[in-house]
JSON list of C-alpha atoms in Angstrom, two decimals:
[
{"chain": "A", "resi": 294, "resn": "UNK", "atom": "CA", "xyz": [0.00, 0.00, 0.00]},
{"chain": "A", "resi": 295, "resn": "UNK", "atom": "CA", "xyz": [1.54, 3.40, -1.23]},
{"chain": "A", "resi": 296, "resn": "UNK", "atom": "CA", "xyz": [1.52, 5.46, 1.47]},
{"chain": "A", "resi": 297, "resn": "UNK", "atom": "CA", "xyz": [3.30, 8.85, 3.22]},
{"chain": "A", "resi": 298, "resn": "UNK", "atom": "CA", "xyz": [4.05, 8.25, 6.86]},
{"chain": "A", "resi": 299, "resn": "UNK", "atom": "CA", "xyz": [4.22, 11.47, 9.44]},
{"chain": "A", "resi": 300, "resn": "UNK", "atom": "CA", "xyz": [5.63, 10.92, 12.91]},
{"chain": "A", "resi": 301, "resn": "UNK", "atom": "CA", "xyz": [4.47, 12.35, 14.93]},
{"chain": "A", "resi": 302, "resn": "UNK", "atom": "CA", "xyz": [0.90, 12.98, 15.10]},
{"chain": "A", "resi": 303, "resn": "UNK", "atom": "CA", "xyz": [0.81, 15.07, 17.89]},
{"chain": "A", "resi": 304, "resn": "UNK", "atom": "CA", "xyz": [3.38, 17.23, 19.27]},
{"chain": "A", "resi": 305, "resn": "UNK", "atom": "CA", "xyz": [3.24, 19.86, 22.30]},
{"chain": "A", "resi": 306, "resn": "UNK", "atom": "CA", "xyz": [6.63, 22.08, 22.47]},
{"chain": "A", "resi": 307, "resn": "UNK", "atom": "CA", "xyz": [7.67, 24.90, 24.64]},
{"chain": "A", "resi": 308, "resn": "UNK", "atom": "CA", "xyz": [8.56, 28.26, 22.35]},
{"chain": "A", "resi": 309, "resn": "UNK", "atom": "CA", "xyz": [12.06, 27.74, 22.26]},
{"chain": "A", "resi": 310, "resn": "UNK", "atom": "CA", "xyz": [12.58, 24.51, 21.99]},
{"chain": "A", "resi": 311, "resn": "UNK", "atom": "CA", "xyz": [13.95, 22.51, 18.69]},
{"chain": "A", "resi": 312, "resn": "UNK", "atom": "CA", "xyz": [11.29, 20.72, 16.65]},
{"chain": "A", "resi": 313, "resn": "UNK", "atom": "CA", "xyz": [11.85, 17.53, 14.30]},
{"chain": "A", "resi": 314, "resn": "UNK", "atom": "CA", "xyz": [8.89, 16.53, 12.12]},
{"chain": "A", "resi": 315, "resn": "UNK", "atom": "CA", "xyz": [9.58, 13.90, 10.05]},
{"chain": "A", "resi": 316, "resn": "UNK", "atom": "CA", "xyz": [8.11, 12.10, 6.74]},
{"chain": "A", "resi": 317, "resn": "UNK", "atom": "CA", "xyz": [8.66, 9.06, 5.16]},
{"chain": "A", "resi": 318, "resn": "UNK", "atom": "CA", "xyz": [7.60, 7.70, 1.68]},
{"chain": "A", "resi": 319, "resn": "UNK", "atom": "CA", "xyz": [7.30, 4.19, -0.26]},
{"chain": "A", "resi": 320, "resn": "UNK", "atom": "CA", "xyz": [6.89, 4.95, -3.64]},
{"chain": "A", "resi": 321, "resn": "UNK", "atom": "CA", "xyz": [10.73, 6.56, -4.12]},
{"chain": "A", "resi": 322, "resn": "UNK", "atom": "CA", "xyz": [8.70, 9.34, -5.28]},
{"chain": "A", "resi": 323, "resn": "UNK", "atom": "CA", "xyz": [11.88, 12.24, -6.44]},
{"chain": "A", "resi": 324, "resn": "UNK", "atom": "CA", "xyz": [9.72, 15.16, -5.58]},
{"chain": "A", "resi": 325, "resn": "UNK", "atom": "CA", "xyz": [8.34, 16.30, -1.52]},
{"chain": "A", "resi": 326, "resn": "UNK", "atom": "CA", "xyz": [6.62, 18.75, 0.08]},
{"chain": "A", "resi": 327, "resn": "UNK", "atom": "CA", "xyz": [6.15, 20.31, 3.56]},
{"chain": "A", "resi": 328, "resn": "UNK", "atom": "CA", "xyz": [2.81, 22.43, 3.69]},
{"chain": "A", "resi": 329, "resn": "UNK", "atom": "CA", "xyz": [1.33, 24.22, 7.02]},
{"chain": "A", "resi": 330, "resn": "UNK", "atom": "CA", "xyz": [-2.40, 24.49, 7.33]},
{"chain": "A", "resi": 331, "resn": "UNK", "atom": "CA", "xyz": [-3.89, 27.45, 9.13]},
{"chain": "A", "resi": 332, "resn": "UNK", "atom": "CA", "xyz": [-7.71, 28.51, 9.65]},
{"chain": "A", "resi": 333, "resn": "UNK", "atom": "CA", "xyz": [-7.79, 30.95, 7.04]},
{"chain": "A", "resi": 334, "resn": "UNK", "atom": "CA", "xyz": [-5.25, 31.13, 5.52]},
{"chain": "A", "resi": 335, "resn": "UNK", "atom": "CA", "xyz": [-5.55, 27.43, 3.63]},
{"chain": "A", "resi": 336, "resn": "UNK", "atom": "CA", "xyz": [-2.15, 24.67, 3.13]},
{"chain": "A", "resi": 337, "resn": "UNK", "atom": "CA", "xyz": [0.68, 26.81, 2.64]},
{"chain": "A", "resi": 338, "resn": "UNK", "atom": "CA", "xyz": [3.61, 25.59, 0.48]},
{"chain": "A", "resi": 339, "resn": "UNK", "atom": "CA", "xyz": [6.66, 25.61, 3.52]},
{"chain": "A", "resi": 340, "resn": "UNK", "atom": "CA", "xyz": [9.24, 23.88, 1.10]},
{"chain": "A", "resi": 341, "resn": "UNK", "atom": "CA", "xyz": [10.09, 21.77, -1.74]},
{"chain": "A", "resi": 342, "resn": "UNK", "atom": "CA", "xyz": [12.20, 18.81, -2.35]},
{"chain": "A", "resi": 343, "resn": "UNK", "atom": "CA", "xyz": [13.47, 17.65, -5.64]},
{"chain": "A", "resi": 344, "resn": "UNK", "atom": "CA", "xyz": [15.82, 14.70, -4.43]},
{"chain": "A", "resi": 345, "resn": "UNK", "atom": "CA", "xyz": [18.63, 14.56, -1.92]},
{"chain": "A", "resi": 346, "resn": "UNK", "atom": "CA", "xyz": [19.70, 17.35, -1.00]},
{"chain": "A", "resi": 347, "resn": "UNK", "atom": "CA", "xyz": [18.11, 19.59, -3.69]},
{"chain": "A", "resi": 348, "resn": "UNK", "atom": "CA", "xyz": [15.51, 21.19, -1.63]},
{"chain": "A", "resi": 349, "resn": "UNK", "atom": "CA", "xyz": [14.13, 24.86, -2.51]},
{"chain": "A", "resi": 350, "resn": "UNK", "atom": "CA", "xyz": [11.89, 27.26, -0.53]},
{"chain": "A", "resi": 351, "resn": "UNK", "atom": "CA", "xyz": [8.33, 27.30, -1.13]},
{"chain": "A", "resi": 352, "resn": "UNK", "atom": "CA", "xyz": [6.19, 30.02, -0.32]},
{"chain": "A", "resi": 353, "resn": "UNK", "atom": "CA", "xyz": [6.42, 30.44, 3.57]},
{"chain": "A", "resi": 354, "resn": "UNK", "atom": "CA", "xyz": [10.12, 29.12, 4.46]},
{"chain": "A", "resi": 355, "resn": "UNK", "atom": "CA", "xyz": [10.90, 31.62, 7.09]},
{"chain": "A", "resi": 356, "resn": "UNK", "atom": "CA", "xyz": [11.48, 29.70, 10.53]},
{"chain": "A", "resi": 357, "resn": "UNK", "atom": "CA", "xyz": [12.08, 26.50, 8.81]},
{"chain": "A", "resi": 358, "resn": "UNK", "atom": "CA", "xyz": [14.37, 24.47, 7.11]},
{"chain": "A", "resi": 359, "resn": "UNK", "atom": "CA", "xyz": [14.71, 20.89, 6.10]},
{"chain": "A", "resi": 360, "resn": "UNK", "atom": "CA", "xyz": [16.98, 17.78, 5.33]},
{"chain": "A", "resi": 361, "resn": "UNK", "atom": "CA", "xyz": [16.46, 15.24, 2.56]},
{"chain": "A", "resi": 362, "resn": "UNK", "atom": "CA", "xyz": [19.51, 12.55, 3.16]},
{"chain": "A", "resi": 363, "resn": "UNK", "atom": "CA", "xyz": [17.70, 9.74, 1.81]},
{"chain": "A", "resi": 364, "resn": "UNK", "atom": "CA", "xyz": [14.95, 10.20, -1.29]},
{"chain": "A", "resi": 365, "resn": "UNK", "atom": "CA", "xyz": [12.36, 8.00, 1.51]},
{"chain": "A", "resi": 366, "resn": "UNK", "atom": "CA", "xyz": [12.83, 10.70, 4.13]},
{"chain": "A", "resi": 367, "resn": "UNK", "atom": "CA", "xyz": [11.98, 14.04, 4.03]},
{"chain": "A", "resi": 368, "resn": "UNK", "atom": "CA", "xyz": [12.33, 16.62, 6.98]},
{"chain": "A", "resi": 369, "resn": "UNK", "atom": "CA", "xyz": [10.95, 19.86, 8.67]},
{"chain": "A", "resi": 370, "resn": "UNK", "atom": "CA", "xyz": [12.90, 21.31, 11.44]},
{"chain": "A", "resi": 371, "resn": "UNK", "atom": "CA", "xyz": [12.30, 24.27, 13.64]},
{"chain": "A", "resi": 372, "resn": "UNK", "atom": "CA", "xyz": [15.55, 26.01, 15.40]},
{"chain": "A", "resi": 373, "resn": "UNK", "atom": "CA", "xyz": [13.92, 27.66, 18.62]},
{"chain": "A", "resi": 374, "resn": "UNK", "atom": "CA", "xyz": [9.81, 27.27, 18.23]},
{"chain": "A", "resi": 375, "resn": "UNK", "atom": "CA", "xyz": [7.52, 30.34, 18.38]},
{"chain": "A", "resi": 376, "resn": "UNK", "atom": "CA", "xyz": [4.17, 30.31, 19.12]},
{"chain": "A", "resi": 377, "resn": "UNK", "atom": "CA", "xyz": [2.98, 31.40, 15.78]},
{"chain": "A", "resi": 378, "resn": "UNK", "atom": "CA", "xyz": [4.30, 27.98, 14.41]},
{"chain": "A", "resi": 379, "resn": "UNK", "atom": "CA", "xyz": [1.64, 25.95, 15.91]},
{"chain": "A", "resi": 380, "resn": "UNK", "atom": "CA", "xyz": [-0.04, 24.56, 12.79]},
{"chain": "A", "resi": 381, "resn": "UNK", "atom": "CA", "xyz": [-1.24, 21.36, 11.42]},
{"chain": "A", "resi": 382, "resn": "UNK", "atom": "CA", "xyz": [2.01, 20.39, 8.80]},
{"chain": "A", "resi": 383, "resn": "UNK", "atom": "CA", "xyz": [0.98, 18.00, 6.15]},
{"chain": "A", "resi": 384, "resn": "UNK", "atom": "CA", "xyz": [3.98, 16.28, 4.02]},
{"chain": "A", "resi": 385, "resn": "UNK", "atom": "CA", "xyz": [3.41, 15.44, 0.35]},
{"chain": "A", "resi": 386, "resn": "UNK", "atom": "CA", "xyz": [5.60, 13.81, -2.40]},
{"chain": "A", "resi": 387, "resn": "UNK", "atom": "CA", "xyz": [4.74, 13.44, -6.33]},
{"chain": "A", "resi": 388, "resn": "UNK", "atom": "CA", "xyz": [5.74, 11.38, -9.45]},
{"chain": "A", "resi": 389, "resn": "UNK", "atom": "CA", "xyz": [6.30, 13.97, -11.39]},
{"chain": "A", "resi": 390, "resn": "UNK", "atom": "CA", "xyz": [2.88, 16.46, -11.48]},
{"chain": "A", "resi": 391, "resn": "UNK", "atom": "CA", "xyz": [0.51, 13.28, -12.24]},
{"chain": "A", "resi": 392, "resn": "UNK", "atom": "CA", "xyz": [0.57, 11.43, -8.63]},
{"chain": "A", "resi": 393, "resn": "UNK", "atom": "CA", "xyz": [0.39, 13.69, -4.99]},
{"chain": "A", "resi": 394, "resn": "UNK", "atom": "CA", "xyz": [0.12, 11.63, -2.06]},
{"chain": "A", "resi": 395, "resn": "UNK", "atom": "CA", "xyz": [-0.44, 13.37, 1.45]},
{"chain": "A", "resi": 396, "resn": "UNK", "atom": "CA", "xyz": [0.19, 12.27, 5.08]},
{"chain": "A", "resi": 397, "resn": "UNK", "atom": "CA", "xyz": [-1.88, 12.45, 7.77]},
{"chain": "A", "resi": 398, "resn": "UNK", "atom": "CA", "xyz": [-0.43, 15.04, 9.52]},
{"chain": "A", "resi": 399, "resn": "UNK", "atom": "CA", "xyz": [1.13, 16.64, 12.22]},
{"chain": "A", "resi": 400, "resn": "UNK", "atom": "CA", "xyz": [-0.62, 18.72, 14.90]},
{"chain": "A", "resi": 401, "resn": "UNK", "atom": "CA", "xyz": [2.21, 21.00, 16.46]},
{"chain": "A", "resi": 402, "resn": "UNK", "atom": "CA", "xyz": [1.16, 23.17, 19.82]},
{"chain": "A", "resi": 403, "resn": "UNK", "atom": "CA", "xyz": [4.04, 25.70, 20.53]},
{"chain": "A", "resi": 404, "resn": "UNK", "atom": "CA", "xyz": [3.11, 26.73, 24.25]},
{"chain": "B", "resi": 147, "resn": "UNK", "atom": "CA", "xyz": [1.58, 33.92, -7.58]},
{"chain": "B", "resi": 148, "resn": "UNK", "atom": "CA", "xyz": [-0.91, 31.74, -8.60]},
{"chain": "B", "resi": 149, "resn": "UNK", "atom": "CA", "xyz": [-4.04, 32.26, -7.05]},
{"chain": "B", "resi": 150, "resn": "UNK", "atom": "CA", "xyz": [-6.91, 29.59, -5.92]},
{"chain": "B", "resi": 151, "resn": "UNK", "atom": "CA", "xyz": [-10.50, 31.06, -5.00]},
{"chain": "B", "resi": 152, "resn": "UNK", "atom": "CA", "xyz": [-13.26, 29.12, -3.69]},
{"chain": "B", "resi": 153, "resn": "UNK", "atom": "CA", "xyz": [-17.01, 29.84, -3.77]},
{"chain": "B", "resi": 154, "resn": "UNK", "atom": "CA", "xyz": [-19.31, 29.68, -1.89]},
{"chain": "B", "resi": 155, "resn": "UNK", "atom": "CA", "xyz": [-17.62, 29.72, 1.53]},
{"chain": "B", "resi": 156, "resn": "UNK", "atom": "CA", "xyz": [-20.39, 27.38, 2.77]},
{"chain": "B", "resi": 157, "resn": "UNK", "atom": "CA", "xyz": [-22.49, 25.13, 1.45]},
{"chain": "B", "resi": 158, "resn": "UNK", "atom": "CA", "xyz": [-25.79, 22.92, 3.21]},
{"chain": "B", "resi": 159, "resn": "UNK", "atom": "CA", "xyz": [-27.79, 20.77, 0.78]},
{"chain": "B", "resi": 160, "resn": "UNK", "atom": "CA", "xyz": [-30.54, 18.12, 1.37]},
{"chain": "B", "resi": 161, "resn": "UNK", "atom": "CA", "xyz": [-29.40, 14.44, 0.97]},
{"chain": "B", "resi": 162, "resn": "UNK", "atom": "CA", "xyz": [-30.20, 13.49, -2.10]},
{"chain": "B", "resi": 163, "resn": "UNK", "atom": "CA", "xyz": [-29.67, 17.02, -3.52]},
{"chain": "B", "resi": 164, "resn": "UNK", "atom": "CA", "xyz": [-26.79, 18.27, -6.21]},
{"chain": "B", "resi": 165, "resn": "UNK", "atom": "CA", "xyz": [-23.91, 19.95, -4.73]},
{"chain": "B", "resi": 166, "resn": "UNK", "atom": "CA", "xyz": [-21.67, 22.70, -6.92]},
{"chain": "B", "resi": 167, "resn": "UNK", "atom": "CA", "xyz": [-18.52, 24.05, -5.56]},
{"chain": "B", "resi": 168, "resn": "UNK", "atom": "CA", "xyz": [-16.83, 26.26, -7.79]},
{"chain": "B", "resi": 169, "resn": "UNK", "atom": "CA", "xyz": [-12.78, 27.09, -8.50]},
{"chain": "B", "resi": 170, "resn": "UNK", "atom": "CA", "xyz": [-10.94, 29.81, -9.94]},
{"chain": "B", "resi": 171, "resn": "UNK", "atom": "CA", "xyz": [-7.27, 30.01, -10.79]},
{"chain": "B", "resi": 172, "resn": "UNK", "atom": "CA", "xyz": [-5.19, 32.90, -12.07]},
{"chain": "B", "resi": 173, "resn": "UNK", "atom": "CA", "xyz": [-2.56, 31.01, -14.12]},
{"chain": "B", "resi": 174, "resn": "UNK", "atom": "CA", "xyz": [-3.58, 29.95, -17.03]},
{"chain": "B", "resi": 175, "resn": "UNK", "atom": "CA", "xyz": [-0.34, 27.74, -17.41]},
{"chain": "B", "resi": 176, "resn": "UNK", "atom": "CA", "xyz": [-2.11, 25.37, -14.86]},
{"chain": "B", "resi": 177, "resn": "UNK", "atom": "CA", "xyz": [-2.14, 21.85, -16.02]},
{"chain": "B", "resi": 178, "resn": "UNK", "atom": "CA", "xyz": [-3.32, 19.95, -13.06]},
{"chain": "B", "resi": 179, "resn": "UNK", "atom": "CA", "xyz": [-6.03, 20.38, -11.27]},
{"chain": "B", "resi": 180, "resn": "UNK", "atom": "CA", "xyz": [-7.08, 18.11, -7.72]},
{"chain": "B", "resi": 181, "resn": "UNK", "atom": "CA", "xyz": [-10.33, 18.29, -5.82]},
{"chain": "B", "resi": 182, "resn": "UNK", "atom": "CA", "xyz": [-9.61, 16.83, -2.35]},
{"chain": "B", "resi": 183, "resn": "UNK", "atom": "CA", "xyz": [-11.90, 16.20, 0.68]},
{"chain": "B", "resi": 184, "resn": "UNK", "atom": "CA", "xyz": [-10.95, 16.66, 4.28]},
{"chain": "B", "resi": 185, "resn": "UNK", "atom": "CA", "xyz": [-12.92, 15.63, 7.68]},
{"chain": "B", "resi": 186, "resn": "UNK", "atom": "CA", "xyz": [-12.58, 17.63, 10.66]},
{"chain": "B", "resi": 187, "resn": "UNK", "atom": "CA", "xyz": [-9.02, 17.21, 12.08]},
{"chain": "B", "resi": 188, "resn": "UNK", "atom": "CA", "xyz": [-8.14, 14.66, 9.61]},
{"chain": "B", "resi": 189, "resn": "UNK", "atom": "CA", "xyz": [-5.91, 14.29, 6.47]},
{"chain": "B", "resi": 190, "resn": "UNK", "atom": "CA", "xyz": [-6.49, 15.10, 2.83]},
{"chain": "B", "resi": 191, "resn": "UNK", "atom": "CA", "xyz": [-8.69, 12.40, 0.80]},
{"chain": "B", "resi": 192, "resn": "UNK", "atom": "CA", "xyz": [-8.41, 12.99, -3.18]},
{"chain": "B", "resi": 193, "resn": "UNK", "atom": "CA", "xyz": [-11.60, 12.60, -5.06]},
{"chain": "B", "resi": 194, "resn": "UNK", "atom": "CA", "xyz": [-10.93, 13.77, -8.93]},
{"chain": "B", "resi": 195, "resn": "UNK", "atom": "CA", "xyz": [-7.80, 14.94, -10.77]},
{"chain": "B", "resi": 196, "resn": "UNK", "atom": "CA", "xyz": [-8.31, 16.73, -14.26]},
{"chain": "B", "resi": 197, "resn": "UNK", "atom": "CA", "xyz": [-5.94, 18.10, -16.48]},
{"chain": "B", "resi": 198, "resn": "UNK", "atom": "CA", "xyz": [-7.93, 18.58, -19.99]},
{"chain": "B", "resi": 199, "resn": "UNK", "atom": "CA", "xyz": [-10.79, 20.87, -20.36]},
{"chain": "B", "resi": 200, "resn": "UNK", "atom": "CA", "xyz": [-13.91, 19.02, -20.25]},
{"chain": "B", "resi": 201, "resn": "UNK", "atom": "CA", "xyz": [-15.51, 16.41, -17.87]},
{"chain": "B", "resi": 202, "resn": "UNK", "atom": "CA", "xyz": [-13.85, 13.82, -15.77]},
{"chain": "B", "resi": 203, "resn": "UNK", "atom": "CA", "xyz": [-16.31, 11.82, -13.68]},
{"chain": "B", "resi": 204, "resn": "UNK", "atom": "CA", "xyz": [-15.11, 9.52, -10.27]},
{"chain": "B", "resi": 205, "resn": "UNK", "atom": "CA", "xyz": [-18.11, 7.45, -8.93]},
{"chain": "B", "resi": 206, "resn": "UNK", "atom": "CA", "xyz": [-20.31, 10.30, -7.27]},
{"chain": "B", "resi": 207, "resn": "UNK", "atom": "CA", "xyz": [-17.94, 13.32, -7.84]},
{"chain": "B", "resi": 208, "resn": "UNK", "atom": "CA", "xyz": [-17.58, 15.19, -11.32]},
{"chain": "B", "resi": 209, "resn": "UNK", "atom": "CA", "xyz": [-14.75, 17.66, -11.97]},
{"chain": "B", "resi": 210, "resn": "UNK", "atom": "CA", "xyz": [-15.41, 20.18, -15.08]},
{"chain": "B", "resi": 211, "resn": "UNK", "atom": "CA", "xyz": [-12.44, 21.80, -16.00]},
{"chain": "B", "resi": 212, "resn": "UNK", "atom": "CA", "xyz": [-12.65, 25.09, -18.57]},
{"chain": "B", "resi": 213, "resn": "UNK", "atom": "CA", "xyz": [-8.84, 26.63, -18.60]},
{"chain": "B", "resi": 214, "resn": "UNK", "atom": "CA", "xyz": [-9.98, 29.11, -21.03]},
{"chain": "B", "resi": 215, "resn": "UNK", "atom": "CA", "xyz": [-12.37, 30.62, -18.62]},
{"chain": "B", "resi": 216, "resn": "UNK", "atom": "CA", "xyz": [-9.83, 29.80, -15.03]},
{"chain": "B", "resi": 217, "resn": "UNK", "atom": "CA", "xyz": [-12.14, 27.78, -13.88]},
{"chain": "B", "resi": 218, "resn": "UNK", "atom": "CA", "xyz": [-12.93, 24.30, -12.64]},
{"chain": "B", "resi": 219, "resn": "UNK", "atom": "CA", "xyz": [-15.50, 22.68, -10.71]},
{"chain": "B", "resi": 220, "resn": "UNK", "atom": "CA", "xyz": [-17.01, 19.99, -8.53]},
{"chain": "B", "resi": 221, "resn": "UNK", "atom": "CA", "xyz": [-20.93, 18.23, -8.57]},
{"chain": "B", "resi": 222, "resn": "UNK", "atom": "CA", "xyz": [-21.61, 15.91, -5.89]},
{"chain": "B", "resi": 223, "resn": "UNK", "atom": "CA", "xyz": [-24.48, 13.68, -6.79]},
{"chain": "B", "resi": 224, "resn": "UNK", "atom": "CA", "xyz": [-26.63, 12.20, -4.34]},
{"chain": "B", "resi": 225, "resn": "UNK", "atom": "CA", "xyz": [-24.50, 13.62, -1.59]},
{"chain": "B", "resi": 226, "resn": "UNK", "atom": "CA", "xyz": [-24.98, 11.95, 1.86]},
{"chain": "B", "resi": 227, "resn": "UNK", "atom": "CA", "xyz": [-24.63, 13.17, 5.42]},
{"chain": "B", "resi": 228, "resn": "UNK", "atom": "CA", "xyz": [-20.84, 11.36, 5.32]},
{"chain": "B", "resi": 229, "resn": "UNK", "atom": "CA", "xyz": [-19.81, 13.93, 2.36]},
{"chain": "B", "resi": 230, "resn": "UNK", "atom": "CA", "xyz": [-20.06, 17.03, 5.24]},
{"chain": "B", "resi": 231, "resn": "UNK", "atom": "CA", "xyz": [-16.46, 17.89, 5.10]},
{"chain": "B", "resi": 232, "resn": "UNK", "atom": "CA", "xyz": [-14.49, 20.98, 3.56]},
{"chain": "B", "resi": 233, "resn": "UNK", "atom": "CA", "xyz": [-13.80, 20.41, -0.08]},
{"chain": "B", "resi": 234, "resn": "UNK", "atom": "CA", "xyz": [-10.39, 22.13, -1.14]},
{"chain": "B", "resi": 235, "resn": "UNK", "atom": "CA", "xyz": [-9.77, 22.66, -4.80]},
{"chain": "B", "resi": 236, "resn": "UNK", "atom": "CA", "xyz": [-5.98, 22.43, -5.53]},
{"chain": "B", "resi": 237, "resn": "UNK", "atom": "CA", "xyz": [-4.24, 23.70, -8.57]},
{"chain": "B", "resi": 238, "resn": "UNK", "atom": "CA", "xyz": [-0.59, 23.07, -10.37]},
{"chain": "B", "resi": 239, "resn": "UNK", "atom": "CA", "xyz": [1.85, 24.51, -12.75]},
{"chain": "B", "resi": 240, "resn": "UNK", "atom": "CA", "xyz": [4.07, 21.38, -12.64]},
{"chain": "B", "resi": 241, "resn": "UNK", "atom": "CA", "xyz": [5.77, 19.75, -9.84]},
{"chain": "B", "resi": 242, "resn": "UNK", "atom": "CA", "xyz": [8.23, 22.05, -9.43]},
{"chain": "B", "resi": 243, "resn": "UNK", "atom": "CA", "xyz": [5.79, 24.67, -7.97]},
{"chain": "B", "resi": 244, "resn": "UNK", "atom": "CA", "xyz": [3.82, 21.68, -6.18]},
{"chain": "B", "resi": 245, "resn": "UNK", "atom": "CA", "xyz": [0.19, 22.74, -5.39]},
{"chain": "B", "resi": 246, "resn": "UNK", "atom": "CA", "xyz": [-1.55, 26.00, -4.88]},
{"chain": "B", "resi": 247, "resn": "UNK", "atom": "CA", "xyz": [-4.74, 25.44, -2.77]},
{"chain": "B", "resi": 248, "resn": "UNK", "atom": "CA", "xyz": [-8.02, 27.17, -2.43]},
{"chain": "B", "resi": 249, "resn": "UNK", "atom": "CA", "xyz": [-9.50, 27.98, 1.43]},
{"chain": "B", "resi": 250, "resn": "UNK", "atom": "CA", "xyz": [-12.16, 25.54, 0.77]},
{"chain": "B", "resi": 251, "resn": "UNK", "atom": "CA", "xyz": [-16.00, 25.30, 0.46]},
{"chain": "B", "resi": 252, "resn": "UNK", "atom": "CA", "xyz": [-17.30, 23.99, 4.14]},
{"chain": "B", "resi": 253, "resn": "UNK", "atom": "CA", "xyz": [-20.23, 21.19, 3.30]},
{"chain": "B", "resi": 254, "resn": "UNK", "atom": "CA", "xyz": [-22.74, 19.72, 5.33]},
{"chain": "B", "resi": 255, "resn": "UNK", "atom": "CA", "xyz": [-25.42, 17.37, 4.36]},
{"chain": "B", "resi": 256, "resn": "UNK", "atom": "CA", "xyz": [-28.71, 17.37, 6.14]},
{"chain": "B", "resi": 257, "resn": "UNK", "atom": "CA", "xyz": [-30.62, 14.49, 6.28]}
]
């Protein structure tokens, strides 16, 4: 079953404090995604991954940045939390533009 | 930028009733359009992908697409009190970009 895994699912963090999200993928897909999703303001594109280390900003990057060592693994980290980065992230990855597959999701509470 | 607006906002229909939710894009470069459906709190199901003008039917869900005019959109036949859920449209310019989303049209389904 083809399928993009998130760990965690649920995260609480003190502002401050380092975050990891990470997301794995079984379809050696070339192409991932981190997105936030905010009421109101819709899934924002955080960044974009073409392959290994070939990763380029997407729409939203400030606060973030992200590490693609393997093409399975794809992820989102946060030096030093704020508050404003609670969000739900969703990660994504694509054959090409034909095939998007999303995760579940991570719920992120920066307290 | 590409931008995705949704209409309406909100949306209540009788069961049984025909449900239109409407997308407009500003690139008319887009070649791949996605309408997916997400549950409270919970990831992002897909339900059609288009990427020629015209008509591409999946089961109960029916995506027109009309690039000349920016705009795309989803009929829900038969809908049913399970199909209350916030219907984003999602549009792309190729891979590279990933996918622009709309804010979503909020359905519910009244016996």
């Amino acid at each position: 079953d083809m399928k993009v895994t998130q760990m965690p699912r649920y995260l609480i963090k003190r502002m401050g404090e380092n975050v990891l999200l990470e997301c794995g993928q079984d379809m050696s897909h070339e192409t991932m995604y981190w997105y936030r999703q905010d009421p109101g303001l819709g899934l924002q594109l955080i960044y974009i991954s073409y392959d290994v280390d070939s990763n380029s900003e997407g729409d939203i990057p400030k606060g973030y940045r992200v590490s693609r060592k393997k093409r399975e693994h794809f992820s989102l980290i946060l030096d030093s939390a704020k508050t404003n980065q609670t969000s739900v992230y969703f990660c994504a990855s694509s054959f090409g533009n034909s095939d998007y597959t999303f995760g579940s999701g991570t719920r992120l509470l920066v307290i | 930028q590409q931008k995705v607006q949704q209409s309406p906002e909100s949306l209540t229909v009788s069961e049984g009733a025909m449900a239109s939710l409407n997308c407009t894009f500003s690139d008319g470069t887009s070649n791949n359009f996605r309408w997916y459906r997400q549950h409270s709190a919970k990831g992002l199901e897909v339900l059609v992908s288009i990427f020629s003008d015209g008509e591409k039917e999946e089961g109960r869900f029916t995506a027109h697409l009309n690039r000349a005019n920016l705009h795309v959109s989803l009929h829900i036949r038969e809908p049913q009190p399970s199909d209350s859920a916030v219907y984003l449209c999602a549009v792309s310019m190729g891979y590279a970009q990933g996918l622009t989303f709309g804010l979503g049209t909020r359905v519910s389904v009244f016996p």
